[in-house]
Every structure is written in C-alpha cells, then in structure tokens.
Short mmCIF file of C-alpha atoms and ligand atoms in Angstrom, two decimals:
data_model
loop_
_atom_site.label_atom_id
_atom_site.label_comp_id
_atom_site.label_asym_id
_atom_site.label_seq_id
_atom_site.Cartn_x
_atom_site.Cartn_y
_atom_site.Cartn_z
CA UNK A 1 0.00 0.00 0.00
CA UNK A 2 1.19 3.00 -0.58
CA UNK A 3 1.89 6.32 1.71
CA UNK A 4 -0.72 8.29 0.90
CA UNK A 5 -3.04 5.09 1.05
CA UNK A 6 -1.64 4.44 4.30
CA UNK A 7 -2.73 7.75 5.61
CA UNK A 8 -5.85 7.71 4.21
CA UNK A 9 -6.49 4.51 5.69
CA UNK A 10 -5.37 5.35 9.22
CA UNK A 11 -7.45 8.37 9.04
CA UNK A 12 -10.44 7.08 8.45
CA UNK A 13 -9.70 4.79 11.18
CA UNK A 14 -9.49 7.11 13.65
CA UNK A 15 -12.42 8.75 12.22
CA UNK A 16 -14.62 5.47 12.47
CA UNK A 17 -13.16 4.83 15.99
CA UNK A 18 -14.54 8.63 16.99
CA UNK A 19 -18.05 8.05 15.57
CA UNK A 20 -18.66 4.91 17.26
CA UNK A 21 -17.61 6.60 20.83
CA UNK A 22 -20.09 9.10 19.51
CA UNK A 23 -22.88 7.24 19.01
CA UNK A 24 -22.16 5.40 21.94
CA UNK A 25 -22.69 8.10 24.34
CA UNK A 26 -25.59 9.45 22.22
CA UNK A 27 -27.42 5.93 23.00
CA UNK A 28 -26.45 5.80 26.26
CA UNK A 29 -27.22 9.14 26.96
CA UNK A 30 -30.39 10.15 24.96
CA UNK A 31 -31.49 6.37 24.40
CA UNK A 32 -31.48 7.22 20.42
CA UNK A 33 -29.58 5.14 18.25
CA UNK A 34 -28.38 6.60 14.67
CA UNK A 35 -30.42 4.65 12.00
CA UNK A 36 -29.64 7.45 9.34
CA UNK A 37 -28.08 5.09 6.24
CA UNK A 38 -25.95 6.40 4.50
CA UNK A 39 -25.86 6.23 0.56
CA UNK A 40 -22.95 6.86 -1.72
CA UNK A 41 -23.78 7.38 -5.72
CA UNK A 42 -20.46 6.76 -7.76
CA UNK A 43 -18.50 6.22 -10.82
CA UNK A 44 -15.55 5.40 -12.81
CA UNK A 45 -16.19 7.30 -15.87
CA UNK A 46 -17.94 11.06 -15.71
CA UNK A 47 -21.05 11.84 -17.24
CA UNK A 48 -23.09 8.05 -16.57
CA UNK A 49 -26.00 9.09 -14.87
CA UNK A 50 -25.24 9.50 -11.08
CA UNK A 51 -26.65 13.08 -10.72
CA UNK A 52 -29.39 11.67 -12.08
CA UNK A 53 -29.78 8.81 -10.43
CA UNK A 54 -28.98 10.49 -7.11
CA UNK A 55 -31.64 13.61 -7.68
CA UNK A 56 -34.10 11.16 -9.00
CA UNK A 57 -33.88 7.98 -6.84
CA UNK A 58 -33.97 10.93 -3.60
CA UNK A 59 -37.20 11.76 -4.88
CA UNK A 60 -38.61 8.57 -5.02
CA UNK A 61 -37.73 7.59 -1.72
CA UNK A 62 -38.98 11.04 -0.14
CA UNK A 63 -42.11 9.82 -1.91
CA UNK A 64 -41.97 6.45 -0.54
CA UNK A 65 -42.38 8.38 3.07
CA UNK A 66 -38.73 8.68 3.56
CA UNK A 67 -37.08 11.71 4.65
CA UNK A 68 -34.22 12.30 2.12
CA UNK A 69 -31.02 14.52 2.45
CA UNK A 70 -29.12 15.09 -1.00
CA UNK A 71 -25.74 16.09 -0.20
CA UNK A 72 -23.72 17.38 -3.80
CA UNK A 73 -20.03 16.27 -3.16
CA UNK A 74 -18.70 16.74 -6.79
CA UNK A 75 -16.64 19.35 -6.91
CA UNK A 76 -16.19 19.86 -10.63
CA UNK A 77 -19.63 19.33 -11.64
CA UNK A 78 -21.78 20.42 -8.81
CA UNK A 79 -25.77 20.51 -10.60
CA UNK A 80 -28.12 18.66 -8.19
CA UNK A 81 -29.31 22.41 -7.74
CA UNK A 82 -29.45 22.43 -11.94
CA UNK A 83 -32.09 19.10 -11.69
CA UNK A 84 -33.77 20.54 -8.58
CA UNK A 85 -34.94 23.51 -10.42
CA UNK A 86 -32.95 25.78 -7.81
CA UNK A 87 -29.88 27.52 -7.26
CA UNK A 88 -27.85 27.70 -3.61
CA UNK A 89 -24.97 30.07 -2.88
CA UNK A 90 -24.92 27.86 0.22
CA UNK A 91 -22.51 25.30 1.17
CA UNK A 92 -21.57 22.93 4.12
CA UNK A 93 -18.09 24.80 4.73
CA UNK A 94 -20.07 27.81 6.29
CA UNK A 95 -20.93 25.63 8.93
CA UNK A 96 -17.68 26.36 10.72
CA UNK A 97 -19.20 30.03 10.87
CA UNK A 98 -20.29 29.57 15.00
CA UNK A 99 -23.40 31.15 14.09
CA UNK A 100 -24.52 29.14 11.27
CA UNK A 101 -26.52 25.79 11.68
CA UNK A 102 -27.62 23.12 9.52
CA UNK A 103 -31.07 23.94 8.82
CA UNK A 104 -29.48 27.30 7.52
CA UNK A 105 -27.56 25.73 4.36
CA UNK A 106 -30.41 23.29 4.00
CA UNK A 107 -31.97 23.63 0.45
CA UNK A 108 -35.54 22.31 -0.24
CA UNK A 109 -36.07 20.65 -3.40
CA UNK A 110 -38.62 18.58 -5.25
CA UNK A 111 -41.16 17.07 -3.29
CA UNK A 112 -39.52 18.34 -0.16
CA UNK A 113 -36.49 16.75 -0.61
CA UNK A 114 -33.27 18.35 1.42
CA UNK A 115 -30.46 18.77 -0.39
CA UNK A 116 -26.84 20.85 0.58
CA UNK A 117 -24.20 21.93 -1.84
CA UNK A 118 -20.66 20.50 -0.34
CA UNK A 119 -18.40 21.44 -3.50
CA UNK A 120 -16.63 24.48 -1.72
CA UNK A 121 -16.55 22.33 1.51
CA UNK A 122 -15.26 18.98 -0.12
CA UNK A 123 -11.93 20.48 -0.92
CA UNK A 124 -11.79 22.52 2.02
CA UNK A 125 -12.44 20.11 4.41
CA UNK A 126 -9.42 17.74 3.29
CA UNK A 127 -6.98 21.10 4.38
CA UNK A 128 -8.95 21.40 7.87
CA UNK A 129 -8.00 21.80 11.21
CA UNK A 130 -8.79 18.74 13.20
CA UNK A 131 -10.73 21.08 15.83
CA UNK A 132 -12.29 22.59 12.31
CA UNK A 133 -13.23 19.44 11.93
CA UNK A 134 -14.91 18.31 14.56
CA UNK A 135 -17.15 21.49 14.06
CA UNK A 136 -17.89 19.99 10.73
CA UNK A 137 -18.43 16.63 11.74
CA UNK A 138 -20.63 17.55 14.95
CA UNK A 139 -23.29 19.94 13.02
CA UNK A 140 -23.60 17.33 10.37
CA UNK A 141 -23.79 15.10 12.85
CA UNK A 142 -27.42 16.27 13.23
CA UNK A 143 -28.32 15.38 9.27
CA UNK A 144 -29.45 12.18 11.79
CA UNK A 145 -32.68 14.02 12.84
CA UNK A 146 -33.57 15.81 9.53
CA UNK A 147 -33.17 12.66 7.35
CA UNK A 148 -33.84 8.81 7.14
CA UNK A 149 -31.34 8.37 4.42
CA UNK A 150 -28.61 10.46 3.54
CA UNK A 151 -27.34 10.40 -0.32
CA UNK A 152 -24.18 11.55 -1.80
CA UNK A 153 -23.45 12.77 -5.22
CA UNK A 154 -19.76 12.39 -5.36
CA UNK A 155 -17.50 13.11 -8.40
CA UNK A 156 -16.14 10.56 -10.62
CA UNK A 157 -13.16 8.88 -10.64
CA UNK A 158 -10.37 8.16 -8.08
CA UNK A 159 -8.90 10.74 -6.50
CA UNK A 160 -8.89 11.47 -2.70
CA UNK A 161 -12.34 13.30 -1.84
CA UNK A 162 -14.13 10.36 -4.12
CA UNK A 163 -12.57 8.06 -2.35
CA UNK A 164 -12.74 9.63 1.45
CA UNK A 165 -16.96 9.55 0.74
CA UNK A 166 -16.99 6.15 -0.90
CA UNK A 167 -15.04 4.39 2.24
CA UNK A 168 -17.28 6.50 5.16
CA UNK A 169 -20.39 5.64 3.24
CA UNK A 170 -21.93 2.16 4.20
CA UNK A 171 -23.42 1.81 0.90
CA UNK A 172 -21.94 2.72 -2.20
CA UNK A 173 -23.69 2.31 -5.66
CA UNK A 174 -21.20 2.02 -8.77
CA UNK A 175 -23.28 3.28 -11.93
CA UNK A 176 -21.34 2.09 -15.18
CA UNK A 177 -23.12 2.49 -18.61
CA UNK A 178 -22.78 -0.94 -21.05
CA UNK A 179 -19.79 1.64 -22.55
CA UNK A 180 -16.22 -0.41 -22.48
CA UNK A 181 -14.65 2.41 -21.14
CA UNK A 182 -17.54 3.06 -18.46
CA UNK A 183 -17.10 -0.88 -17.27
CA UNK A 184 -13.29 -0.68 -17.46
CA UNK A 185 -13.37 2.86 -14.94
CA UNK A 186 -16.25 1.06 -12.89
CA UNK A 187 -13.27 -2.09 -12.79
CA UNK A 188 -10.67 0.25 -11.46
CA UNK A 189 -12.68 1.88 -8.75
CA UNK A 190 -13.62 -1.82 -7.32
CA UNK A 191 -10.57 -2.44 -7.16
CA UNK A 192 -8.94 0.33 -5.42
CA UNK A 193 -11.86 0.04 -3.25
CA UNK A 194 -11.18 -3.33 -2.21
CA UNK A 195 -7.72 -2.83 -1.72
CA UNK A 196 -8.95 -0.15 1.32
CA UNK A 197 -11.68 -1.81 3.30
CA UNK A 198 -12.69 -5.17 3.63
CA UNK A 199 -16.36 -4.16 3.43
CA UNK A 200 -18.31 -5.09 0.45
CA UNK A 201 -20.77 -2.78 -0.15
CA UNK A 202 -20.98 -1.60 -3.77
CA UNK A 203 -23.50 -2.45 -5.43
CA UNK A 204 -23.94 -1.82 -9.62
CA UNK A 205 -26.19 0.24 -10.97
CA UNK A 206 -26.27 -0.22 -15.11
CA UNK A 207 -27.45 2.91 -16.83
CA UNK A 208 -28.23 3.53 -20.32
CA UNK A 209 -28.90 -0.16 -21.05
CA UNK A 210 -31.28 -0.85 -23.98
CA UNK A 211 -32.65 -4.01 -22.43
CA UNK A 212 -32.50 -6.38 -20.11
CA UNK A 213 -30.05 -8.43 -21.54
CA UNK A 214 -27.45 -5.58 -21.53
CA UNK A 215 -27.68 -5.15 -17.86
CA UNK A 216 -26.98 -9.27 -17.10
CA UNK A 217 -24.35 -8.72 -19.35
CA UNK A 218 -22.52 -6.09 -17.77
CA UNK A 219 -23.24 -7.56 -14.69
CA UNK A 220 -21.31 -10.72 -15.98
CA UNK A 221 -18.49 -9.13 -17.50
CA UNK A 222 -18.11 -7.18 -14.06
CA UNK A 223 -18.08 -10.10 -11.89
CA UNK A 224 -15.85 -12.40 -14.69
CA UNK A 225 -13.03 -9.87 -14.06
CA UNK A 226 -13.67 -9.25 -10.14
CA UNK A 227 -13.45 -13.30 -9.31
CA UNK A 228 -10.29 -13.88 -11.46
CA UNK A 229 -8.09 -10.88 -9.91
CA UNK A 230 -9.99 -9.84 -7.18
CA UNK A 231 -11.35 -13.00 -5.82
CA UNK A 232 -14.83 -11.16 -5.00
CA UNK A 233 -18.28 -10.72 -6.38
CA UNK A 234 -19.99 -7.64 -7.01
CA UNK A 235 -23.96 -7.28 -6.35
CA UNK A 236 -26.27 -5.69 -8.96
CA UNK A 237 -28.92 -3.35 -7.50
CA UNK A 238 -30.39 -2.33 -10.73
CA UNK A 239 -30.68 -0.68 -14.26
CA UNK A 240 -32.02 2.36 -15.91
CA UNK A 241 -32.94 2.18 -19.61
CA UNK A 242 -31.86 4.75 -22.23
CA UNK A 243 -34.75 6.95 -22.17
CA UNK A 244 -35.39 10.71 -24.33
CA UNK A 245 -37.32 11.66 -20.72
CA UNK A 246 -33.92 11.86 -18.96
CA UNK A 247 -32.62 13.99 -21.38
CA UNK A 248 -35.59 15.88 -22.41
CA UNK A 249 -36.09 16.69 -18.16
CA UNK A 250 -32.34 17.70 -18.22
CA UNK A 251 -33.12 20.47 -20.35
CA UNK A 252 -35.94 21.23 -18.72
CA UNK A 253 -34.03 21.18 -15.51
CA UNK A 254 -36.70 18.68 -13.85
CA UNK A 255 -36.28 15.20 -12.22
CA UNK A 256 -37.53 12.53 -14.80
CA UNK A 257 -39.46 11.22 -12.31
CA UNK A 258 -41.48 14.16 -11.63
CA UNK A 259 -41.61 15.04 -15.40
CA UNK A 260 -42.40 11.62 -16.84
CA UNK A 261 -43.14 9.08 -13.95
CA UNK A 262 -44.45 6.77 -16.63
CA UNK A 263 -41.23 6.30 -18.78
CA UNK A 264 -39.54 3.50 -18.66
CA UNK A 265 -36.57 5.44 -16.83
CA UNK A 266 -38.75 6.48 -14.12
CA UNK A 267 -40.49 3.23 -13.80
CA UNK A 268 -36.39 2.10 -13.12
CA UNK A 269 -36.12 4.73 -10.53
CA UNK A 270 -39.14 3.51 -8.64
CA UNK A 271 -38.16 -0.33 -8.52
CA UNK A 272 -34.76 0.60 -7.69
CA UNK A 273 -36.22 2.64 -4.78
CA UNK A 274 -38.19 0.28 -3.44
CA UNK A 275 -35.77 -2.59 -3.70
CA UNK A 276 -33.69 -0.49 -1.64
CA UNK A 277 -36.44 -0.47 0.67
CA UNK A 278 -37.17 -3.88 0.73
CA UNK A 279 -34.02 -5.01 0.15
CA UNK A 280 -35.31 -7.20 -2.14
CA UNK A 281 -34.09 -7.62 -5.99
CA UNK A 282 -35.31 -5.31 -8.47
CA UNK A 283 -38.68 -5.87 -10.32
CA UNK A 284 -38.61 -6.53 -13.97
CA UNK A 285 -39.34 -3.34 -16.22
CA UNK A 286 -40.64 -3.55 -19.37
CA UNK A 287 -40.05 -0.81 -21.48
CA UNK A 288 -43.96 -0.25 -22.78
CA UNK A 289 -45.39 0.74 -25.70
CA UNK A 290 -44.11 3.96 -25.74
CA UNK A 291 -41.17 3.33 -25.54
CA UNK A 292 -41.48 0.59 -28.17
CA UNK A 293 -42.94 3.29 -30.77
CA UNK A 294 -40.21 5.68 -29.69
CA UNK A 295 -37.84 3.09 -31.21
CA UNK A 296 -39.28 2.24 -34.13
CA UNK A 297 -39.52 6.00 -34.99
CA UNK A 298 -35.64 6.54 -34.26
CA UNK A 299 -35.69 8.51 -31.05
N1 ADP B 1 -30.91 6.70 -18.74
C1 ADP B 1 -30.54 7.71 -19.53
N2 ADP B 1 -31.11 7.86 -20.75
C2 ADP B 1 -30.75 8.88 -21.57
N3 ADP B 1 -29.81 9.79 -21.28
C3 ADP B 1 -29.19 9.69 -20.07
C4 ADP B 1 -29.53 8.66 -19.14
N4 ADP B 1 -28.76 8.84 -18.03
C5 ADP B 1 -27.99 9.92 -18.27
N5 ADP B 1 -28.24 10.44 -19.50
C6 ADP B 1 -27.59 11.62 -20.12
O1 ADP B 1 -26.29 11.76 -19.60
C7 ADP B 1 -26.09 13.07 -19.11
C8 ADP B 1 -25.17 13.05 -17.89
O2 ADP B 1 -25.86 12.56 -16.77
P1 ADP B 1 -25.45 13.00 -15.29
O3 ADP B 1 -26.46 12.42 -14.37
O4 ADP B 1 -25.26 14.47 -15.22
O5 ADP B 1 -24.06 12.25 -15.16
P2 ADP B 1 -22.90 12.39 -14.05
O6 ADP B 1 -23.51 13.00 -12.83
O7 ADP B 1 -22.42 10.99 -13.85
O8 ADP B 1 -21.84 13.25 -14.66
C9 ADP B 1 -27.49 13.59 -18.81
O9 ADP B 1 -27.56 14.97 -18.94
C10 ADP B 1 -28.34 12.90 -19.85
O10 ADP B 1 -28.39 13.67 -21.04
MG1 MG B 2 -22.94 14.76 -11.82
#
C-alpha cells in the first residue's frame, strides 16, 4: 500500500473509531440510536447518470415516506441544484461560521427533498483543522434528525475526496453504462476500493442499457473480471434504460421522475427505490409501448 493510502487509511480509522464513541454516548445518553443510512452514488467514468440517479432515486424515496437529504459532493460538476430547479450560494463549509446551523444551508427541493451543496466544503475540508473538523463533523452530525437516508453525489473517478466519501459511506452504488470504457473505470474503482476496506458494499447500478439483456451482461463481465483478480463478487442493485425523458427533463431542468413518472426510466427509478427499501431484488421493467414506438420512430 502505498503512503498516501496508508494515511488515508489510518485516518479514516481514527475517524470510524470517533463516531462509534459518539454514538455510543448518544445511546447511552439520549437512548437514540443513529439509523440514518448512509448512501454513496459513484462512478468510474464522468457523465453516466449518477446526478441523475442520485436527484431522482432521492425523490422517489422522499415519496416512498422517507425523509431524504441530498448532499452534492462533486466538486467539478456540482448541478443537483441544476435538476432541482434551484440555485444555492450555500454550502456545508459555512458551517464552521459559530453562528450558522444546519437547517441554515439546507436547500428544499422537489417534493420536499433536502439537499446541501458541499463542492466548496469537499476540498476545504481535506486542508482542515482537526478542531475545524470536529465542528464539521458535529453539526452534520445532526443530518441524523432531519433525514432517514442520507445520499451523496460524489464526483467521478479516483482521487482522494471520491474516495474519502466512498469508504465513510456504508453503501456505495457504482453506476457504469454498457460503454467499455464506463465498465473498465467502474473495474478500477472496485478495485482500489477493495484494496482499502474489507467491506463489500458496492452495489452496480447499469445505466443507459437498452434491455434487459445488456444489464446481465454487464453484470457478468463485471463479476468475470472481479473473481479472477480480485477474488470477490460484485452485487447488482439495478438498471435504468436509455430513455429521451432523462434527457428531455435535463433540459428542462426537472427530475424525470417528476416530469415523466411513466417512462420506462422512471419506472427504473421507482423499482430501484423500493428494492432499496425492501431489500429485495429489483422488479422486472418492461419498457412499454411507448417506448417501443419511440424506437421504431428513431428517437
Ligand atoms: N438513462 C438515460 N437515458 C438517456 N440519457 C441519459 C440517461 N442517463 C444519463 N443520461 C444523459 O447523460 C447526461 C449526464 O448525466 P449526469 O447524471 O449528469 O451524469 P454524471 O452526474 O455521472 O456526470 C445527462 O444529462 C443525460 O443527457
Ligand atoms: Mg454529476
């Protein structure tokens, strides 16, 4: 392992060691246990759907009754504000400010959904003080009593603020599209995951697919290369078909689920939400009629 990965490692360590003592004394103390999961959206390759994915599958859960928080971690291409029809000036790095809480930098999106900006913090906080961040660490602390499941956009790719959300989050979904170059940059981040933590929490998401087939098949090719040189299996949570609504609600700077909760995307979405939910496997979706005479017309 390397230096840096050394660090990092030993870091989060620490880190992991502090929250437990944490929670600890918050159970014994105020009998209330932190039940708040936590839900990292991630990929190798940029631009494969996880802004989506993590504006609309938030919104689907806050409609399932959940209480969602949204937290935008990629610093170059910050836009979960873009898809929730909003812009913030706020971010999480003002909550070293004494007088500013975290109900103040608290957006409300869609459906009520929370969502805070990070991207100024994210680089910030890796040059903090360790007293700056405690600060941090105790306000957000109290995302625990606004939300029922936290989700993180993070950036794509491998470097160090990715990889610091990816390895504190206790779920991680990997969304690769059926693109070689998507599955080979979804390869690489398993595996410099797995050469952290013992955990195994990814699970795939397969965007983009045009059916069914092409998600087992990524799924396959996935798992043929983690078993031979990783000796581990990875899980798939779901797909999303190729669908005009995504990118027609991208320009129109809505969730597809809110603008076409019919298409076969959103239809995804839901199952995907609910088999988080249930933690049960997806439910087949069929791509309808529609979607069928979309095709044969060439969209
Ligand atoms: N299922 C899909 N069907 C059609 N287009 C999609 C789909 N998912 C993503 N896209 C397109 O890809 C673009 C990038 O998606 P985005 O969620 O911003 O990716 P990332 O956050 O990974 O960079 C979207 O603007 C949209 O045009
Ligand atoms: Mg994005």
């Amino acid at each position: 392992m390397s230096d840096q990965a050394a660090k990092l490692r030993t870091l989060l360590e620490e880190r992991a060691e502090e929250d437990a003592r944490e929670r600890k004394i918050g159970e014994l103390y105020f009998g209330m246990a932190d039940t708040t999961r936590v839900i990292a959206i991630t990929s190798g390759k940029g631009g494969v759907g996880k802004t989506n994915l993590a504006v609309n599958l938030s919104v689907a859960l806050q409609m399932a009754g959940q209480r969602i928080m949204l937290v935008d971690a990629d610093i170059g291409m910050a836009n979960v504000n873009l898809l929730m029809g909003s812009v913030t000036n706020r971010s999480l790095i003002e909550l070293l400010d004494d007088d500013v809480q975290l109900e103040d930098v608290v957006e409300y999106g869609v459906e009520g959904v929370k969502y805070i900006s990070g991207v100024a913090a994210v680089e910030a906080a890796l040059n903090l003080s360790r007293s700056e961040q405690r600060k941090l660490h105790k306000k957000l602390g109290r995302c625990s009593e606004l939300a029922d499941i936290v989700i993180i956009d993070t950036g794509a790719g491998l470097n160090r603020n990715v990889i610091e959300f990816v390895l504190a989050a206790e779920e991680v979904l990997l969304i690769t599209t059926p693109e070689p170059t998507s599955l080979a940059d979804a390869y690489a981040v398993i595996k410099a995951y797995s050469t952290y933590t013992a955990r195994r929490n990814i699970k795939l998401v397969v965007n983009r697919i045009r059916d069914e087939e092409d998600s087992f098949d990524v799924a396959e090719r996935i798992n043929q290369t983690t078993k031979k040189f990783l000796n581990m299996s990875i899980e798939t949570l779901g797909y999303i078909y190729e669908d005009k609504a995504v990118h027609d609600a991208v320009h129109a700077q809505e969730p597809f689920i809110i603008a076409e909760p019919d298409s076969p995307a959103a239809r995804c979405v839901f199952e995907i939400a609910n088999s988080l939910l249930s933690g049960e496997k997806m439910n087949s979706v069929s791509r309808g009629w529609r979607a069928f005479l979309d095709r044969l017309f060439g969209y």
